[in-house]
CSV table of C-alpha atoms in Angstrom, one decimal:
chain,number,residue,atom,x,y,z
A,89,MET,CA,76.0,88.7,95.2
A,90,VAL,CA,78.9,87.6,92.4
A,91,THR,CA,82.1,88.9,93.8
A,92,VAL,CA,84.9,89.5,91.7
A,93,LEU,CA,86.6,86.6,93.3
A,94,SER,CA,83.3,84.6,92.0
A,95,LEU,CA,83.5,86.0,88.9
A,96,VAL,CA,87.1,85.0,87.9
A,97,VAL,CA,86.1,81.8,88.8
A,98,PHE,CA,83.3,80.8,86.8
A,99,LEU,CA,84.1,83.2,83.9
A,100,PRO,CA,85.2,80.0,82.1
A,101,LEU,CA,82.3,77.7,82.9
A,102,ALA,CA,79.9,80.4,81.7
A,103,ALA,CA,81.5,80.6,78.4
A,104,ALA,CA,82.0,76.8,78.1
A,105,LEU,CA,78.1,76.8,78.4
A,106,VAL,CA,77.8,79.5,75.8
A,107,LEU,CA,80.8,78.3,73.5
A,108,PRO,CA,77.9,75.3,71.6
A,109,ALA,CA,75.9,78.8,70.4
A,110,VAL,CA,79.5,80.4,68.8
A,111,PRO,CA,80.5,79.8,65.3
A,112,ARG,CA,83.0,77.0,64.6
A,113,ARG,CA,85.5,79.7,63.2
A,114,ALA,CA,85.2,81.5,66.5
A,115,VAL,CA,85.7,78.8,68.9
A,116,PRO,CA,89.4,79.3,69.7
A,117,TRP,CA,89.4,82.9,69.6
A,118,ALA,CA,86.6,83.0,72.0
A,119,TRP,CA,88.0,80.6,74.0
A,120,ILE,CA,91.3,83.6,74.1
A,121,ALA,CA,89.5,86.0,74.6
A,122,VAL,CA,87.4,84.5,77.8
A,123,ALA,CA,90.8,83.6,79.0
A,124,PHE,CA,92.6,86.4,78.7
A,125,ALA,CA,89.3,88.1,80.2
A,126,ASP,CA,90.3,86.1,83.0
A,127,LEU,CA,94.0,86.6,83.6
A,128,ALA,CA,93.1,90.4,83.2
A,129,LEU,CA,90.9,90.1,86.2
A,130,VAL,CA,92.7,88.2,88.3
A,131,ALA,CA,96.2,90.7,87.8
A,132,GLY,CA,93.9,93.7,88.5
A,133,MET,CA,92.9,91.9,91.5
A,134,TRP,CA,96.8,91.4,92.4
A,135,ALA,CA,97.7,94.9,91.7
A,136,ALA,CA,95.1,95.9,94.0
A,137,HIS,CA,95.5,93.7,96.7
A,138,GLY,CA,99.2,94.6,96.9
A,139,THR,CA,101.5,92.4,99.3
A,140,ARG,CA,99.5,92.6,102.1
A,141,PRO,CA,99.3,90.0,104.4
A,142,GLY,CA,95.8,87.9,105.2
A,143,VAL,CA,92.6,86.9,102.8
A,144,ALA,CA,91.2,89.1,99.9
A,145,TYR,CA,88.3,88.7,98.0
A,146,GLU,CA,86.4,86.3,100.6
A,147,THR,CA,83.2,85.2,100.5
A,148,ASP,CA,81.7,83.0,102.9
A,149,MET,CA,78.1,81.6,102.1
A,150,ARG,CA,75.6,78.9,103.2
A,151,TRP,CA,76.3,75.7,101.7
A,152,ILE,CA,75.2,72.7,103.5
A,153,PRO,CA,74.5,73.7,106.8
A,154,SER,CA,74.2,70.2,108.5
A,155,VAL,CA,77.9,69.5,108.0
A,156,ARG,CA,79.2,73.2,107.9
A,157,ALA,CA,80.4,73.2,104.7
A,158,GLY,CA,80.0,76.6,102.9
A,159,TYR,CA,81.1,78.4,99.4
A,160,HIS,CA,83.7,79.8,101.4
A,161,VAL,CA,86.2,81.6,99.0
A,162,GLY,CA,89.5,83.5,98.9
A,163,LEU,CA,93.1,84.7,98.3
A,164,ASP,CA,96.0,85.4,100.3
A,165,GLY,CA,100.2,84.5,99.8
A,166,LEU,CA,99.4,80.8,98.9
A,167,SER,CA,96.6,81.3,96.5
A,168,PHE,CA,97.5,84.7,94.5
A,169,PRO,CA,100.3,83.4,92.6
A,170,LEU,CA,98.8,79.8,91.8
A,171,VAL,CA,95.6,81.2,90.6
A,172,THR,CA,97.6,83.7,88.7
A,173,LEU,CA,99.7,80.4,87.4
A,174,THR,CA,96.6,79.0,86.6
A,175,ALA,CA,95.5,81.8,84.6
A,176,VAL,CA,98.6,81.8,82.4
A,177,LEU,CA,98.8,78.7,81.8
A,178,PHE,CA,95.2,78.5,80.5
A,179,ALA,CA,95.6,81.4,78.3
A,180,ALA,CA,99.1,80.2,77.1
A,181,CYS,CA,97.3,76.7,76.1
A,182,ALA,CA,94.4,78.7,74.4
A,183,VAL,CA,96.9,80.5,72.1
A,184,TYR,CA,99.1,77.2,71.5
A,185,SER,CA,95.8,75.6,70.4
A,186,VAL,CA,94.8,78.2,67.9
A,187,ARG,CA,95.4,76.4,64.8
A,188,HIS,CA,93.6,72.8,66.5
A,189,THR,CA,91.2,71.1,64.1
A,190,HIS,CA,90.1,67.5,65.8
A,191,ARG,CA,86.7,68.5,67.8
A,192,VAL,CA,87.9,72.1,68.6
A,193,ARG,CA,84.3,72.8,70.4
A,194,ALA,CA,84.3,70.2,72.7
A,195,PHE,CA,88.3,70.8,73.4
A,196,ALA,CA,87.5,74.3,74.1
A,197,ILE,CA,84.7,73.7,76.9
A,198,LEU,CA,86.4,71.1,78.5
A,199,PHE,CA,89.7,73.6,79.0
A,200,LEU,CA,87.5,76.2,79.9
A,201,PHE,CA,85.9,73.3,82.5
A,202,LEU,CA,89.2,72.7,83.9
A,203,GLU,CA,89.9,76.3,84.3
A,204,THR,CA,87.1,76.9,86.5
A,205,VAL,CA,87.6,73.6,88.8
A,206,CYS,CA,91.6,74.5,89.0
A,207,LEU,CA,90.7,78.2,89.9
A,208,GLY,CA,88.2,77.0,92.2
A,209,LEU,CA,90.5,74.7,94.1
A,210,PHE,CA,93.5,77.4,94.6
A,211,SER,CA,90.7,79.5,95.9
A,212,ALA,CA,88.8,77.1,98.1
A,213,LEU,CA,88.8,77.6,102.0
A,214,ASP,CA,86.4,74.8,102.4
A,215,LEU,CA,87.8,71.3,102.7
A,216,LEU,CA,84.3,70.2,101.0
A,217,LEU,CA,84.6,72.7,98.3
A,218,PHE,CA,88.0,71.7,98.1
A,219,PHE,CA,87.2,68.3,97.5
A,220,VAL,CA,84.7,69.2,94.8
A,221,PHE,CA,87.1,70.6,92.9
A,222,PHE,CA,89.8,68.1,93.1
A,223,ASP,CA,87.8,64.8,92.0
A,224,LEU,CA,86.0,67.3,89.2
A,225,SER,CA,89.9,68.1,88.0
A,226,ILE,CA,90.4,64.1,87.6
A,227,VAL,CA,87.2,64.0,85.5
A,228,GLY,CA,87.9,66.9,83.5
A,229,MET,CA,92.0,65.7,82.2
A,230,TYR,CA,90.8,62.1,82.1
A,231,PHE,CA,88.6,62.7,78.7
A,232,VAL,CA,91.2,65.2,77.2
A,233,ILE,CA,93.8,62.2,77.7
A,234,LEU,CA,91.3,59.9,75.7
A,235,LEU,CA,89.8,61.8,73.1
A,236,TRP,CA,92.9,64.0,72.2
A,237,GLY,CA,95.8,62.1,73.8
A,238,HIS,CA,97.9,59.8,71.1
A,239,GLY,CA,99.8,57.0,71.6
A,240,ASP,CA,98.0,53.9,74.0
A,241,ARG,CA,96.1,56.9,75.5
A,242,THR,CA,92.6,54.6,76.4
A,243,ALA,CA,95.3,52.9,78.8
A,244,SER,CA,97.5,56.1,80.2
A,245,ALA,CA,93.6,57.9,80.9
A,246,LEU,CA,92.7,55.0,82.3
A,247,LYS,CA,95.7,54.8,84.8
A,248,PHE,CA,95.5,58.1,85.8
A,249,PHE,CA,92.1,58.2,86.5
A,250,LEU,CA,92.3,55.4,88.7
A,251,TYR,CA,95.2,56.1,90.4
A,252,THR,CA,94.4,59.3,91.2
A,253,PHE,CA,90.6,59.0,92.4
A,254,LEU,CA,91.6,56.0,94.3
A,255,GLY,CA,94.6,58.9,95.6
A,256,SER,CA,91.2,61.2,96.2
A,257,LEU,CA,89.1,58.4,98.0
A,258,VAL,CA,91.8,58.5,100.5
A,259,LEU,CA,92.3,62.2,100.7
A,260,LEU,CA,88.4,62.3,101.5
A,261,LEU,CA,89.2,59.9,104.4
A,262,GLY,CA,91.2,62.3,105.8
A,263,PHE,CA,88.9,65.4,105.4
A,264,ILE,CA,86.4,63.6,107.2
A,265,GLY,CA,88.9,63.0,110.0
A,266,LEU,CA,89.6,66.6,110.4
A,267,TYR,CA,85.8,67.2,110.2
A,268,LEU,CA,85.3,65.0,113.3
A,269,GLY,CA,88.2,65.7,115.0
A,270,ALA,CA,86.5,69.5,115.4
A,271,ASP,CA,84.7,70.4,118.1
A,272,PRO,CA,82.6,71.8,116.6
A,273,HIS,CA,82.2,69.8,113.7
A,274,THR,CA,83.3,72.0,110.5
A,275,PHE,CA,84.9,71.5,106.9
A,276,ASP,CA,85.8,75.3,106.7
A,277,MET,CA,89.8,75.6,106.6
A,278,VAL,CA,89.6,78.6,108.4
A,279,GLU,CA,88.6,77.4,111.5
A,280,LEU,CA,90.2,74.3,111.2
A,281,THR,CA,93.8,76.1,110.6
A,282,ARG,CA,92.7,78.4,113.9
A,283,HIS,CA,91.6,75.6,116.0
A,284,PRO,CA,93.7,72.5,114.6
A,285,PRO,CA,91.1,69.2,115.1
A,286,LEU,CA,93.1,66.2,116.9
A,287,ALA,CA,95.4,68.2,118.8
A,288,GLY,CA,95.1,65.7,122.2
A,289,SER,CA,94.4,62.8,119.8
A,290,PRO,CA,98.6,62.1,118.4
A,291,GLY,CA,97.5,58.6,116.9
A,292,LEU,CA,94.3,60.1,115.3
A,293,ALA,CA,96.6,62.4,114.1
A,294,GLY,CA,99.1,60.6,112.7
A,295,LEU,CA,96.3,58.5,110.8
A,296,THR,CA,94.5,61.5,109.3
A,297,LEU,CA,97.8,63.0,108.1
A,298,LEU,CA,98.7,59.4,106.9
A,299,ALA,CA,95.4,59.8,104.7
A,300,VAL,CA,95.9,63.4,103.9
A,301,GLY,CA,99.0,62.5,102.6
A,302,ILE,CA,98.5,60.0,100.6
A,303,GLY,CA,95.5,61.9,99.0
A,304,LEU,CA,97.6,64.7,97.9
A,305,GLY,CA,101.1,62.8,97.6
A,306,VAL,CA,99.2,60.8,94.7
A,307,LYS,CA,98.1,63.9,92.9
A,308,THR,CA,101.9,65.6,94.0
A,309,PRO,CA,103.2,63.1,93.0
A,310,VAL,CA,105.2,61.4,95.0
A,311,VAL,CA,107.6,58.2,94.7
A,312,PRO,CA,105.9,55.8,94.4
A,313,PHE,CA,102.5,57.4,93.9
A,314,HIS,CA,103.9,58.4,90.8
A,315,THR,CA,103.6,56.0,88.2
A,316,TRP,CA,100.6,57.3,86.6
A,317,LEU,CA,102.5,60.3,85.5
A,318,PRO,CA,104.8,59.6,82.8
A,319,PRO,CA,102.2,57.6,80.6
A,320,ALA,CA,99.9,60.2,81.2
A,321,HIS,CA,102.2,63.4,80.3
A,322,THR,CA,103.9,60.7,77.5
A,323,ASP,CA,100.4,60.2,75.3
A,324,ALA,CA,98.3,63.6,76.3
A,325,PRO,CA,98.3,66.4,74.1
A,326,ALA,CA,100.6,69.1,74.6
A,327,ALA,CA,97.7,71.2,76.0
A,328,GLY,CA,96.5,68.7,78.4
A,329,SER,CA,100.2,68.0,79.2
A,330,ALA,CA,100.9,71.9,80.4
A,331,ILE,CA,98.2,71.7,82.6
A,332,LEU,CA,98.5,68.5,84.0
A,333,ALA,CA,102.0,69.6,85.1
A,334,GLY,CA,101.9,73.7,85.1
A,335,VAL,CA,98.7,73.3,87.6
A,336,MET,CA,97.1,70.1,88.5
A,337,LEU,CA,100.3,68.6,90.2
A,338,LYS,CA,100.4,71.6,92.3
A,339,MET,CA,97.3,70.7,93.8
A,340,GLY,CA,98.9,68.4,95.8
A,341,ALA,CA,102.0,70.3,97.0
A,342,TYR,CA,99.2,73.1,97.5
A,343,GLY,CA,97.1,70.9,99.4
A,344,PHE,CA,100.4,69.9,102.2
A,345,VAL,CA,100.6,73.7,103.1
A,346,ARG,CA,97.1,74.7,103.5
A,347,ILE,CA,95.7,71.9,104.9
A,348,ALA,CA,98.3,69.1,106.3
A,349,MET,CA,100.6,71.7,107.9
A,350,PRO,CA,98.5,73.8,109.3
A,351,MET,CA,95.7,71.8,110.6
A,352,LEU,CA,97.9,68.9,111.6
A,353,PRO,CA,100.9,70.5,113.2
A,354,ASP,CA,101.6,68.1,115.9
A,355,ALA,CA,101.6,65.3,113.7
A,356,TRP,CA,103.5,66.7,111.0
A,357,ARG,CA,106.2,67.8,112.8
A,358,ARG,CA,106.6,64.2,114.4
A,359,TYR,CA,106.3,63.3,110.8
A,360,ALA,CA,108.6,65.6,109.4
A,361,LEU,CA,111.9,62.9,108.4
A,362,VAL,CA,109.0,61.2,106.4
A,363,PHE,CA,108.9,64.1,104.3
A,364,LEU,CA,112.2,64.6,104.4
A,365,ILE,CA,113.0,61.2,102.9
A,366,VAL,CA,110.3,61.4,100.4
A,367,GLY,CA,111.4,64.0,99.4
A,368,LEU,CA,115.0,63.4,98.8
A,369,VAL,CA,113.4,60.1,96.9
A,370,GLY,CA,111.7,61.7,94.3
A,371,VAL,CA,114.7,64.4,93.7
A,372,LEU,CA,117.0,61.6,93.0
A,373,TYR,CA,114.7,59.2,91.7
A,374,GLY,CA,113.4,61.6,89.5
A,375,ALA,CA,115.9,63.2,88.0
A,376,LEU,CA,118.5,59.6,87.7
A,377,VAL,CA,115.1,58.5,85.7
A,378,ALA,CA,115.0,60.9,83.5
A,379,LEU,CA,118.9,60.8,82.6
A,380,ALA,CA,118.0,57.6,81.3
A,381,GLN,CA,115.1,58.8,78.8
A,382,ASP,CA,115.1,58.6,74.8
A,383,ASN,CA,111.8,59.6,74.9
A,384,VAL,CA,111.8,63.2,75.4
A,385,LYS,CA,108.6,64.2,76.6
A,386,ARG,CA,108.9,61.0,79.4
A,387,LEU,CA,112.1,62.8,80.5
A,388,VAL,CA,110.2,66.2,81.1
A,389,ALA,CA,107.8,64.4,83.0
A,390,TYR,CA,110.3,62.5,85.1
A,391,THR,CA,112.0,65.9,86.2
A,392,SER,CA,108.6,66.6,87.0
A,393,VAL,CA,108.8,64.1,89.9
A,394,ASN,CA,112.2,65.7,90.3
A,395,HIS,CA,111.2,69.1,90.8
A,396,MET,CA,107.8,68.5,92.9
A,397,GLY,CA,110.5,66.1,95.5
A,398,TYR,CA,112.2,69.3,96.3
A,399,ILE,CA,109.0,71.3,97.6
A,400,VAL,CA,107.8,68.1,99.5
A,401,LEU,CA,111.6,68.0,100.6
A,402,ALA,CA,112.0,72.0,101.8
A,403,LEU,CA,108.2,71.0,103.4
A,404,GLY,CA,109.5,68.7,105.8
A,405,ALA,CA,111.9,70.9,106.5
A,406,ALA,CA,109.7,73.4,108.0
A,407,GLY,CA,108.3,71.0,110.0
A,408,TYR,CA,111.5,71.0,112.5
A,409,ALA,CA,109.9,73.6,114.7
A,410,SER,CA,113.5,73.6,117.0
A,411,GLY,CA,115.2,75.0,113.7
A,412,ASP,CA,116.1,78.1,112.8
A,413,ALA,CA,112.6,80.2,112.0
A,414,ALA,CA,113.5,82.1,109.7
A,415,ALA,CA,115.6,79.3,107.5
A,416,ARG,CA,111.9,77.3,108.2
A,417,ARG,CA,110.3,80.5,106.7
A,418,LEU,CA,113.3,80.7,104.0
A,419,ALA,CA,112.3,76.6,103.0
A,420,VAL,CA,108.6,77.5,102.8
A,421,THR,CA,108.5,80.9,100.2
A,422,GLY,CA,111.1,78.4,98.2
A,423,ALA,CA,108.6,75.6,97.9
A,424,VAL,CA,105.8,77.6,97.0
A,425,THR,CA,108.2,79.6,94.5
A,426,GLN,CA,109.3,76.8,92.8
A,427,MET,CA,105.7,75.6,92.3
A,428,VAL,CA,105.3,78.9,90.3
A,429,SER,CA,108.9,78.7,88.3
A,430,HIS,CA,107.9,74.6,87.5
A,431,GLY,CA,104.4,75.8,86.2
A,432,LEU,CA,105.9,77.9,83.9
A,433,VAL,CA,108.9,76.1,82.6
A,434,THR,CA,107.3,72.8,83.0
A,435,GLY,CA,104.4,74.6,80.8
A,436,ALA,CA,106.6,75.8,78.4
A,437,LEU,CA,109.1,72.4,77.9
A,438,PHE,CA,105.7,69.9,77.3
A,439,LEU,CA,104.7,72.7,74.5
A,440,LEU,CA,107.9,72.6,72.9
A,441,CYS,CA,107.4,68.8,73.3
A,442,GLY,CA,104.1,69.5,71.1
A,443,VAL,CA,105.8,71.4,68.5
A,444,LEU,CA,108.1,68.5,67.9
A,445,HIS,CA,105.2,65.8,67.8
A,446,ASP,CA,103.4,68.2,65.6
A,447,ARG,CA,106.1,68.3,63.0
A,448,ALA,CA,107.7,64.4,63.3
A,449,ASP,CA,105.0,62.5,65.2
A,450,SER,CA,107.5,61.5,67.4
A,451,TYR,CA,109.5,62.3,70.6
A,452,ASP,CA,112.3,60.2,70.1
A,453,LEU,CA,115.4,61.9,71.3
A,454,GLY,CA,117.8,60.2,68.9
A,455,ARG,CA,116.0,61.0,65.4
A,456,PHE,CA,116.5,64.5,66.1
A,457,GLY,CA,119.5,66.9,66.1
A,458,GLY,CA,120.9,70.2,64.4
A,459,ILE,CA,117.6,71.8,65.0
A,460,ALA,CA,119.0,75.2,66.2
A,461,ARG,CA,119.9,75.6,61.9
A,462,PRO,CA,116.5,75.0,60.6
A,463,ALA,CA,114.5,75.9,63.8
A,464,PRO,CA,117.0,78.9,65.4
A,465,ALA,CA,113.4,80.2,67.8
A,466,TYR,CA,112.3,77.1,68.9
A,467,ALA,CA,116.1,75.8,70.0
A,468,GLY,CA,115.9,79.0,71.0
A,469,MET,CA,113.1,78.7,73.5
A,470,LEU,CA,114.2,75.3,74.5
A,471,ALA,CA,117.6,75.7,75.5
A,472,LEU,CA,115.9,78.8,77.8
A,473,ALA,CA,113.6,76.7,79.3
A,474,ALA,CA,116.3,73.8,79.7
A,475,PHE,CA,118.7,76.1,81.7
A,476,ALA,CA,115.3,77.6,83.6
A,477,ALA,CA,114.7,73.6,85.0
A,478,LEU,CA,118.3,72.5,86.0
A,479,GLY,CA,117.9,76.2,88.0
A,480,LEU,CA,120.8,78.8,85.9
A,481,PRO,CA,121.0,82.0,87.9
A,482,GLY,CA,118.9,84.9,86.7
A,483,LEU,CA,116.1,82.5,85.8
A,484,SER,CA,113.2,81.2,88.5
A,485,GLY,CA,114.3,77.7,89.2
A,486,PHE,CA,117.5,79.4,90.8
A,487,ILE,CA,115.3,81.5,92.8
A,488,ALA,CA,113.1,78.7,94.1
A,489,GLU,CA,116.3,76.6,94.4
A,490,PHE,CA,118.2,78.3,96.2
A,491,GLN,CA,116.1,79.3,99.0
A,492,ILE,CA,115.3,76.0,99.1
A,493,PHE,CA,118.3,74.5,100.1
A,494,ALA,CA,119.5,77.5,101.8
A,495,GLY,CA,116.2,77.2,104.1
A,496,THR,CA,116.3,73.4,104.7
A,497,ILE,CA,120.1,73.4,105.2
A,498,GLY,CA,120.0,76.1,107.6
A,499,THR,CA,117.1,74.9,110.2
A,500,GLY,CA,120.3,73.2,112.1
A,501,ALA,CA,118.4,70.5,112.1
A,502,THR,CA,120.7,67.3,111.5
A,503,ALA,CA,118.5,65.2,109.2
A,504,ALA,CA,116.9,69.0,107.3
A,505,ALA,CA,121.0,69.2,106.5
A,506,VAL,CA,122.2,66.0,105.6
A,507,THR,CA,119.6,65.6,103.2
A,508,GLY,CA,119.3,68.9,102.0
A,509,ALA,CA,122.9,68.2,100.7
A,510,ILE,CA,122.4,65.1,99.1
A,511,ALA,CA,119.6,66.6,97.5
A,512,VAL,CA,121.9,69.2,95.3
A,513,LEU,CA,123.3,66.1,94.0
A,514,GLY,CA,119.7,66.3,92.2
A,515,ILE,CA,120.6,69.6,90.4
A,516,LEU,CA,124.3,67.9,89.4
A,517,VAL,CA,121.9,65.2,87.3
A,518,THR,CA,119.4,67.5,86.1
A,519,ALA,CA,121.8,69.6,84.7
A,520,ALA,CA,123.5,66.8,82.6
A,521,LEU,CA,119.9,65.2,81.2
A,522,PHE,CA,119.3,68.7,79.8
A,523,LEU,CA,122.8,69.3,78.3
A,524,ARG,CA,122.3,66.1,77.1
A,525,VAL,CA,118.8,67.0,75.3
A,526,LEU,CA,120.5,70.2,74.0
A,527,HIS,CA,123.2,68.5,72.9
A,528,ARG,CA,121.8,65.8,70.7
A,529,ALA,CA,118.8,67.4,69.5
A,530,VAL,CA,119.8,71.2,69.3
A,531,LEU,CA,123.6,71.0,68.4
A,532,GLY,CA,124.2,67.3,67.5
A,533,PRO,CA,124.3,66.3,64.0
A,534,PRO,CA,121.4,66.2,61.9
A,535,GLY,CA,118.5,63.6,62.6
A,536,GLU,CA,116.4,61.3,60.3
A,537,LEU,CA,113.6,63.4,61.4
A,538,SER,CA,115.4,67.0,61.5
A,539,GLY,CA,114.3,67.9,57.9
A,540,LEU,CA,110.8,67.9,59.5
A,541,VAL,CA,111.2,70.4,62.1
A,542,GLY,CA,110.4,73.8,61.2
A,543,ASP,CA,110.6,77.1,63.2
A,544,ALA,CA,108.1,77.9,65.6
A,545,ARG,CA,105.0,79.6,64.4
A,546,PRO,CA,103.2,82.6,65.5
A,547,PRO,CA,100.8,80.9,68.1
A,548,GLU,CA,103.5,78.7,69.4
A,549,LEU,CA,105.7,81.8,70.1
A,550,ALA,CA,102.9,83.8,71.4
A,551,ALA,CA,101.9,81.1,73.9
A,552,ILE,CA,106.0,79.9,74.8
A,553,VAL,CA,107.5,83.3,75.3
A,554,PRO,CA,105.6,84.5,78.0
A,555,LEU,CA,106.1,81.7,80.0
A,556,LEU,CA,109.5,81.6,79.5
A,557,ALA,CA,109.4,85.9,80.3
A,558,LEU,CA,108.0,85.2,83.0
A,559,SER,CA,110.2,83.4,84.4
A,560,VAL,CA,113.5,85.4,83.3
A,561,LEU,CA,111.0,87.9,85.6
A,562,ILE,CA,111.0,86.1,88.2
A,563,GLY,CA,115.0,84.9,87.7
A,564,VAL,CA,115.7,89.0,87.7
A,565,ALA,CA,113.4,91.0,89.9
A,566,PRO,CA,111.6,88.3,92.1
A,567,ARG,CA,110.5,90.8,95.2
A,568,ALA,CA,107.0,91.5,94.3
A,569,LEU,CA,106.9,87.8,94.3
A,570,LEU,CA,108.4,86.6,97.4
A,571,ASP,CA,106.9,89.5,99.4
A,572,THR,CA,103.2,88.4,98.6
A,573,ILE,CA,104.4,84.6,99.6
A,574,GLU,CA,106.8,85.2,102.2
A,575,PRO,CA,103.8,86.7,105.1
A,576,LEU,CA,102.2,82.8,104.1
A,577,SER,CA,105.3,81.3,105.0
A,578,ALA,CA,105.8,83.0,108.4
A,579,ALA,CA,102.1,82.2,109.4
A,580,VAL,CA,103.0,78.5,108.3
A,581,THR,CA,105.8,78.2,110.2
A,582,ALA,CA,104.5,79.7,113.0
A,583,LEU,CA,101.4,77.3,112.7
A,584,VAL,CA,103.5,74.3,113.2
A,585,GLY,CA,105.6,75.7,115.6
A,586,ARG,CA,103.1,76.4,117.9
């Protein structure tokens, strides 16, 4: 029986299978139609469900009964925002790519395949099903970088694949540990959350958390497992970078909230300080290295390390079960809000970087300047995206980061308060680096490539403006999003604290 959630997940894949029969000129429009149809279904599901707690649109069917693995999918306060973010970003990339001319059919098919994989992962309630989608996402993005990238795309694609595939193998070891530690053995996430495995074996639980943490940390990515990210982003096409940063980086952070925290609560509490430190290192390292970049796309890539560091920091603070419960819930809510905000803003920033490369075949910040005069619409979007990324009030980044810092510092735990206070420096550095970009590229004296930068075209405006509009909407009226996330945050912190 096909449920509405299964329709949402597999509609893009079904369209990809039909796309070879579509005339070449109609391929971009078919892709756009499917992407917006999926987005409309997701929006309708969220509107119908509202902010009620619990799992909705659940399907649980037998798949591999010998290991108690099933086709188990559903949506809750964690997956609803990320499934919606996925649908929004893929629709934006479809619109942005409407003028794409190189292997158009294969490009559309691969992105439709990736959309199914990403939607499936955020909907999965079975570890084995989660892992299948997790691995398939690596394969899809590898070919996006290899076939449509630029620069040293072969090396970048290979580095991306080897790093993330190795991480997925370590993750699989962790999943096997969870499976073997459950009684009875199962891969079902709901059962593993209800009855956490390895509760009486702290050593094995710690090793399992290590495997799960490394596997998810590579995908997030956290320092020092981040080195695949800058070359992959720099050499990927703009739409590929937007999906990689906006959607695929969230798979690791999502896994921490969905799997590591509720299924290994004792181990998460014991090693909360480790996650705090890893998050703090990511925040400061990502911001400082981004500040030193002259390649604007590498700069945005390193800010992703910085922003994902905030998420890990908040989740580490939530592991202090003795801390203030309301602050811990606020930290988790901020982390999930940051996933959504980062997806929208960084997706827009990478598409804006793509416009520069499309016009001038360069990302060198020093070769642009004064583009506000020939490209006022582009300059306005770049300024708004930069302010959203640095956390200006009235934009989504502020809502997320305020909750993260208030929750982390407010737990009452000394380690969390100190690391949270130090991490505030990351905002200062981020503000400096984005103001540097705006000063040099938008307001500075004309550069040698400035004359090549025409203003944003209609497809580019249609793709980027909605992403920034959603960031403004969340910044001004965040209640609908927060009301959806907060019951999930309360449930996760209760599980970690039990």
